[in-house]
Amino acid sequence: MRVTSVGHAGLFIETRHGSVLCDPWFNEAFFASWFPFPSNEEVDLDAISSPDYLYLSHLHHDHFDPRFLREHVSKETTVLLPDYPLDLLERALRDVGFKHFVQTTNCELVELDGLSVAISAAVAPTDGPLGDSGLVLGDGERRLFNQNDSRPLELDRLRELGPYDAHLLQFSGAIWYPMVYRFSEQRKQALGRKKRENQMARALRYVEQIDGDYVFPSAGPPCFLDDDLFHLNDLGDDPANIFPDATVFIEYLEEQGHDNGRLLIPSSTADLARDGVPVEHPLPDEEVAQIFERKREYLEAYKARRQPAIDAERASWPRGVVDVEKELREWFEPLLAQADMTCVGVNGRLLLDFGEGEGVKIDFEQRRVYAWDGGDEWEYRLGLDKALVEACIVAGYEDWINELFLSCRFEAERKGAYNEYVYNFFKTLTEERVQYAEGYYAEQSHEEQLFECEGYLVQRRCPHLKADLTRFGSVEDGVLTCALHGWQFELETGRCLTSDDRRLYTEPIDPERKRDAA
Ligand code: FES
């Protein structure tokens, strides 16, 4: 088994039983904020364009690059799909043109003509764009775990699926915290230091648990080439910078007693079939070292090459083409009306502050969206260029984390503690997504989750994808239909008429009304 890095989390894995292309990312992402580091401009695209299988771990755009997939990857390729409750990833891949899919079940092995594949799928609303995953791949001789940037919980199961010759995982930041926050510089430094330590300590835990023979730092950090963001790069092993590079993590592993970390840069290959897993780089070792040791110089040259793409992206941002307040009101208010747990969780007002006294407030208490009057009655404030919000509206982005927030092109301020409901709201900007998140939160809560319906107490959340049946259910002739995807259930028995493997909990309110035991 031979692993070639194609940059960031991207891998081209050649085995005795076929090849797998994982998370190829080549085009700038998040409003041209993120670029692969080191650059993968020199990767031989022809060599990776016709894999047998494609694995896309999740929809974040440093993993899912629709333009690259559309232009460069054969649509005859079979896609390996994680076990996500919502089929957003499959839909996105079908849109790009893929037609062949293998649906996996969480952490269960699938045999594909000699290849063994298992995908661990994390599905909480906090996991990536409503789902993140890792790939176990074996060819009968060698096996690897490409954990990517996922945080799997089923460690016992993953160990059972091993042992692993190679473990690839993220160790660096992929978030806007704490850099965009309006904290004192001193506080920001302290939080950054803690974050940098925590993320490497977490990766170390996974390294020790998975116990692969060799560890390959992967999936980051990106680099930032726009002038506005260039300061985010870790240019001098800054202990408060959350984007340490792979050499820093390998050194950290060594300090912790693990000398099995190996560096990959784009086009490096690791031959897992040979003792010692030799890594070959596309450049002499000295030049590879210089990428990291003289990073500022390297990034400045990279920036000069990519500046036209950054300029084009910035020039494309729409200005004054939509009425932002009206559009957000019409879009968000119906979602807020359904988002009981989110609204209670946020319990405040969020200001989108466009500067010069202009802004829009999203009021999670009153479930309303309205123009800002310039006052300071808000609990959360996001200061940002209005054009970016316009861009989200024009494109109809259903997940603003995956476009706007990961861009780091905003400033955040809050009165009080961090509240994960705030950001989660921005990744659930459709009815389907909001219902999924609400259902997930409801399952975690201890609230009674039954409601009265036509003489029965009925489970409030749809057994399909957790829609709130007090809002989406309607009953006709004793059959409850969930309007979100049309699944149907008999009230008397709870039997699902749409699928064999689901059931709706129901119980008659009137004890005289005996249920047919059969
Ligand atoms: S959530 Fe899909 S049918 Fe109810």
PDB file of N, CA, C and O in Angstrom, residues 326-358:
ATOM      1  N   LYS A 326     -34.386  42.379   5.010  1.00  0.00           N
ATOM      2  CA  LYS A 326     -35.606  41.705   4.534  1.00  0.00           C
ATOM      3  C   LYS A 326     -35.324  40.230   4.203  1.00  0.00           C
ATOM      4  O   LYS A 326     -36.069  39.340   4.592  1.00  0.00           O
ATOM      5  N   GLU A 327     -34.226  40.005   3.509  1.00  0.00           N
ATOM      6  CA  GLU A 327     -33.900  38.624   3.113  1.00  0.00           C
ATOM      7  C   GLU A 327     -33.663  37.747   4.335  1.00  0.00           C
ATOM      8  O   GLU A 327     -34.113  36.601   4.391  1.00  0.00           O
ATOM      9  N   LEU A 328     -32.922  38.282   5.301  1.00  0.00           N
ATOM     10  CA  LEU A 328     -32.643  37.468   6.492  1.00  0.00           C
ATOM     11  C   LEU A 328     -33.921  37.234   7.294  1.00  0.00           C
ATOM     12  O   LEU A 328     -34.118  36.156   7.864  1.00  0.00           O
ATOM     13  N   ARG A 329     -34.773  38.251   7.340  1.00  0.00           N
ATOM     14  CA  ARG A 329     -36.031  38.078   8.084  1.00  0.00           C
ATOM     15  C   ARG A 329     -36.860  36.963   7.447  1.00  0.00           C
ATOM     16  O   ARG A 329     -37.338  36.058   8.126  1.00  0.00           O
ATOM     17  N   GLU A 330     -36.987  37.028   6.126  1.00  0.00           N
ATOM     18  CA  GLU A 330     -37.825  36.015   5.453  1.00  0.00           C
ATOM     19  C   GLU A 330     -37.207  34.620   5.523  1.00  0.00           C
ATOM     20  O   GLU A 330     -37.901  33.619   5.509  1.00  0.00           O
ATOM     21  N   TRP A 331     -35.916  34.574   5.596  1.00  0.00           N
ATOM     22  CA  TRP A 331     -35.208  33.280   5.640  1.00  0.00           C
ATOM     23  C   TRP A 331     -35.182  32.721   7.069  1.00  0.00           C
ATOM     24  O   TRP A 331     -35.532  31.559   7.307  1.00  0.00           O
ATOM     25  N   PHE A 332     -34.765  33.564   8.027  1.00  0.00           N
ATOM     26  CA  PHE A 332     -34.476  33.042   9.364  1.00  0.00           C
ATOM     27  C   PHE A 332     -35.705  32.933  10.270  1.00  0.00           C
ATOM     28  O   PHE A 332     -35.752  32.051  11.119  1.00  0.00           O
ATOM     29  N   GLU A 333     -36.678  33.835  10.116  1.00  0.00           N
ATOM     30  CA  GLU A 333     -37.782  33.798  11.085  1.00  0.00           C
ATOM     31  C   GLU A 333     -38.543  32.473  11.064  1.00  0.00           C
ATOM     32  O   GLU A 333     -38.843  31.925  12.122  1.00  0.00           O
ATOM     33  N   PRO A 334     -38.847  31.904   9.897  1.00  0.00           N
ATOM     34  CA  PRO A 334     -39.522  30.595   9.921  1.00  0.00           C
ATOM     35  C   PRO A 334     -38.642  29.510  10.574  1.00  0.00           C
ATOM     36  O   PRO A 334     -39.160  28.579  11.189  1.00  0.00           O
ATOM     37  N   LEU A 335     -37.340  29.640  10.453  1.00  0.00           N
ATOM     38  CA  LEU A 335     -36.453  28.653  11.091  1.00  0.00           C
ATOM     39  C   LEU A 335     -36.455  28.854  12.606  1.00  0.00           C
ATOM     40  O   LEU A 335     -36.521  27.890  13.372  1.00  0.00           O
ATOM     41  N   LEU A 336     -36.400  30.124  13.022  1.00  0.00           N
ATOM     42  CA  LEU A 336     -36.415  30.402  14.464  1.00  0.00           C
ATOM     43  C   LEU A 336     -37.711  29.890  15.092  1.00  0.00           C
ATOM     44  O   LEU A 336     -37.717  29.405  16.225  1.00  0.00           O
ATOM     45  N   ALA A 337     -38.792  29.993  14.340  1.00  0.00           N
ATOM     46  CA  ALA A 337     -40.085  29.534  14.873  1.00  0.00           C
ATOM     47  C   ALA A 337     -40.049  28.043  15.201  1.00  0.00           C
ATOM     48  O   ALA A 337     -40.749  27.576  16.097  1.00  0.00           O
ATOM     49  N   GLN A 338     -39.227  27.291  14.495  1.00  0.00           N
ATOM     50  CA  GLN A 338     -39.143  25.842  14.736  1.00  0.00           C
ATOM     51  C   GLN A 338     -38.053  25.468  15.722  1.00  0.00           C
ATOM     52  O   GLN A 338     -37.992  24.338  16.182  1.00  0.00           O
ATOM     53  N   ALA A 339     -37.144  26.414  15.984  1.00  0.00           N
ATOM     54  CA  ALA A 339     -35.905  26.051  16.669  1.00  0.00           C
ATOM     55  C   ALA A 339     -36.016  26.266  18.178  1.00  0.00           C
ATOM     56  O   ALA A 339     -35.294  27.069  18.767  1.00  0.00           O
ATOM     57  N   ASP A 340     -36.917  25.499  18.813  1.00  0.00           N
ATOM     58  CA  ASP A 340     -37.167  25.717  20.245  1.00  0.00           C
ATOM     59  C   ASP A 340     -35.890  25.561  21.075  1.00  0.00           C
ATOM     60  O   ASP A 340     -35.570  26.405  21.899  1.00  0.00           O
ATOM     61  N   MET A 341     -35.204  24.455  20.875  1.00  0.00           N
ATOM     62  CA  MET A 341     -34.041  24.175  21.728  1.00  0.00           C
ATOM     63  C   MET A 341     -32.912  25.170  21.433  1.00  0.00           C
ATOM     64  O   MET A 341     -32.220  25.622  22.332  1.00  0.00           O
ATOM     65  N   THR A 342     -32.752  25.502  20.169  1.00  0.00           N
ATOM     66  CA  THR A 342     -31.706  26.461  19.797  1.00  0.00           C
ATOM     67  C   THR A 342     -31.993  27.819  20.424  1.00  0.00           C
ATOM     68  O   THR A 342     -31.102  28.456  21.001  1.00  0.00           O
ATOM     69  N   CYS A 343     -33.248  28.264  20.301  1.00  0.00           N
ATOM     70  CA  CYS A 343     -33.587  29.598  20.819  1.00  0.00           C
ATOM     71  C   CYS A 343     -33.416  29.660  22.331  1.00  0.00           C
ATOM     72  O   CYS A 343     -32.888  30.634  22.865  1.00  0.00           O
ATOM     73  N   VAL A 344     -33.836  28.595  23.008  1.00  0.00           N
ATOM     74  CA  VAL A 344     -33.639  28.556  24.461  1.00  0.00           C
ATOM     75  C   VAL A 344     -32.138  28.510  24.762  1.00  0.00           C
ATOM     76  O   VAL A 344     -31.641  29.162  25.670  1.00  0.00           O
ATOM     77  N   GLY A 345     -31.414  27.729  23.959  1.00  0.00           N
ATOM     78  CA  GLY A 345     -29.974  27.596  24.176  1.00  0.00           C
ATOM     79  C   GLY A 345     -29.229  28.914  23.980  1.00  0.00           C
ATOM     80  O   GLY A 345     -28.358  29.273  24.753  1.00  0.00           O
ATOM     81  N   VAL A 346     -29.599  29.667  22.952  1.00  0.00           N
ATOM     82  CA  VAL A 346     -28.922  30.947  22.706  1.00  0.00           C
ATOM     83  C   VAL A 346     -29.383  31.978  23.733  1.00  0.00           C
ATOM     84  O   VAL A 346     -28.579  32.692  24.344  1.00  0.00           O
ATOM     85  N   ASN A 347     -30.709  32.049  23.890  1.00  0.00           N
ATOM     86  CA  ASN A 347     -31.281  32.893  24.932  1.00  0.00           C
ATOM     87  C   ASN A 347     -30.735  34.324  24.875  1.00  0.00           C
ATOM     88  O   ASN A 347     -30.279  34.869  25.871  1.00  0.00           O
ATOM     89  N   GLY A 348     -30.735  34.905  23.699  1.00  0.00           N
ATOM     90  CA  GLY A 348     -30.210  36.262  23.593  1.00  0.00           C
ATOM     91  C   GLY A 348     -30.357  36.810  22.190  1.00  0.00           C
ATOM     92  O   GLY A 348     -31.025  36.213  21.336  1.00  0.00           O
ATOM     93  N   ARG A 349     -29.698  37.946  21.977  1.00  0.00           N
ATOM     94  CA  ARG A 349     -29.784  38.619  20.678  1.00  0.00           C
ATOM     95  C   ARG A 349     -28.407  38.684  20.039  1.00  0.00           C
ATOM     96  O   ARG A 349     -27.417  38.985  20.716  1.00  0.00           O
ATOM     97  N   LEU A 350     -28.385  38.393  18.760  1.00  0.00           N
ATOM     98  CA  LEU A 350     -27.107  38.402  18.042  1.00  0.00           C
ATOM     99  C   LEU A 350     -27.133  39.533  17.023  1.00  0.00           C
ATOM    100  O   LEU A 350     -28.083  39.647  16.245  1.00  0.00           O
ATOM    101  N   LEU A 351     -26.115  40.342  17.072  1.00  0.00           N
ATOM    102  CA  LEU A 351     -26.028  41.482  16.155  1.00  0.00           C
ATOM    103  C   LEU A 351     -25.045  41.163  15.040  1.00  0.00           C
ATOM    104  O   LEU A 351     -23.894  40.795  15.288  1.00  0.00           O
ATOM    105  N   LEU A 352     -25.521  41.288  13.808  1.00  0.00           N
ATOM    106  CA  LEU A 352     -24.614  41.291  12.659  1.00  0.00           C
ATOM    107  C   LEU A 352     -24.294  42.760  12.407  1.00  0.00           C
ATOM    108  O   LEU A 352     -25.154  43.519  11.957  1.00  0.00           O
ATOM    109  N   ASP A 353     -23.089  43.157  12.740  1.00  0.00           N
ATOM    110  CA  ASP A 353     -22.704  44.572  12.737  1.00  0.00           C
ATOM    111  C   ASP A 353     -21.898  44.857  11.466  1.00  0.00           C
ATOM    112  O   ASP A 353     -20.773  44.384  11.314  1.00  0.00           O
ATOM    113  N   PHE A 354     -22.503  45.639  10.565  1.00  0.00           N
ATOM    114  CA  PHE A 354     -21.834  45.911   9.286  1.00  0.00           C
ATOM    115  C   PHE A 354     -20.992  47.187   9.342  1.00  0.00           C
ATOM    116  O   PHE A 354     -20.447  47.621   8.330  1.00  0.00           O
ATOM    117  N   GLY A 355     -20.949  47.808  10.512  1.00  0.00           N
ATOM    118  CA  GLY A 355     -20.165  49.035  10.654  1.00  0.00           C
ATOM    119  C   GLY A 355     -20.999  50.267  10.373  1.00  0.00           C
ATOM    120  O   GLY A 355     -22.078  50.195   9.759  1.00  0.00           O
ATOM    121  N   GLU A 356     -20.506  51.402  10.851  1.00  0.00           N
ATOM    122  CA  GLU A 356     -21.160  52.696  10.673  1.00  0.00           C
ATOM    123  C   GLU A 356     -22.624  52.667  11.100  1.00  0.00           C
ATOM    124  O   GLU A 356     -23.501  53.227  10.428  1.00  0.00           O
ATOM    125  N   GLY A 357     -22.882  51.953  12.182  1.00  0.00           N
ATOM    126  CA  GLY A 357     -24.229  51.942  12.755  1.00  0.00           C
ATOM    127  C   GLY A 357     -25.227  51.080  12.000  1.00  0.00           C
ATOM    128  O   GLY A 357     -26.402  51.027  12.355  1.00  0.00           O
ATOM    129  N   GLU A 358     -24.769  50.395  10.976  1.00  0.00           N
ATOM    130  CA  GLU A 358     -25.699  49.554  10.200  1.00  0.00           C
ATOM    131  C   GLU A 358     -25.575  48.094  10.642  1.00  0.00           C
ATOM    132  O   GLU A 358     -24.457  47.597  10.863  1.00  0.00           O
TER     133      GLU A 358
END
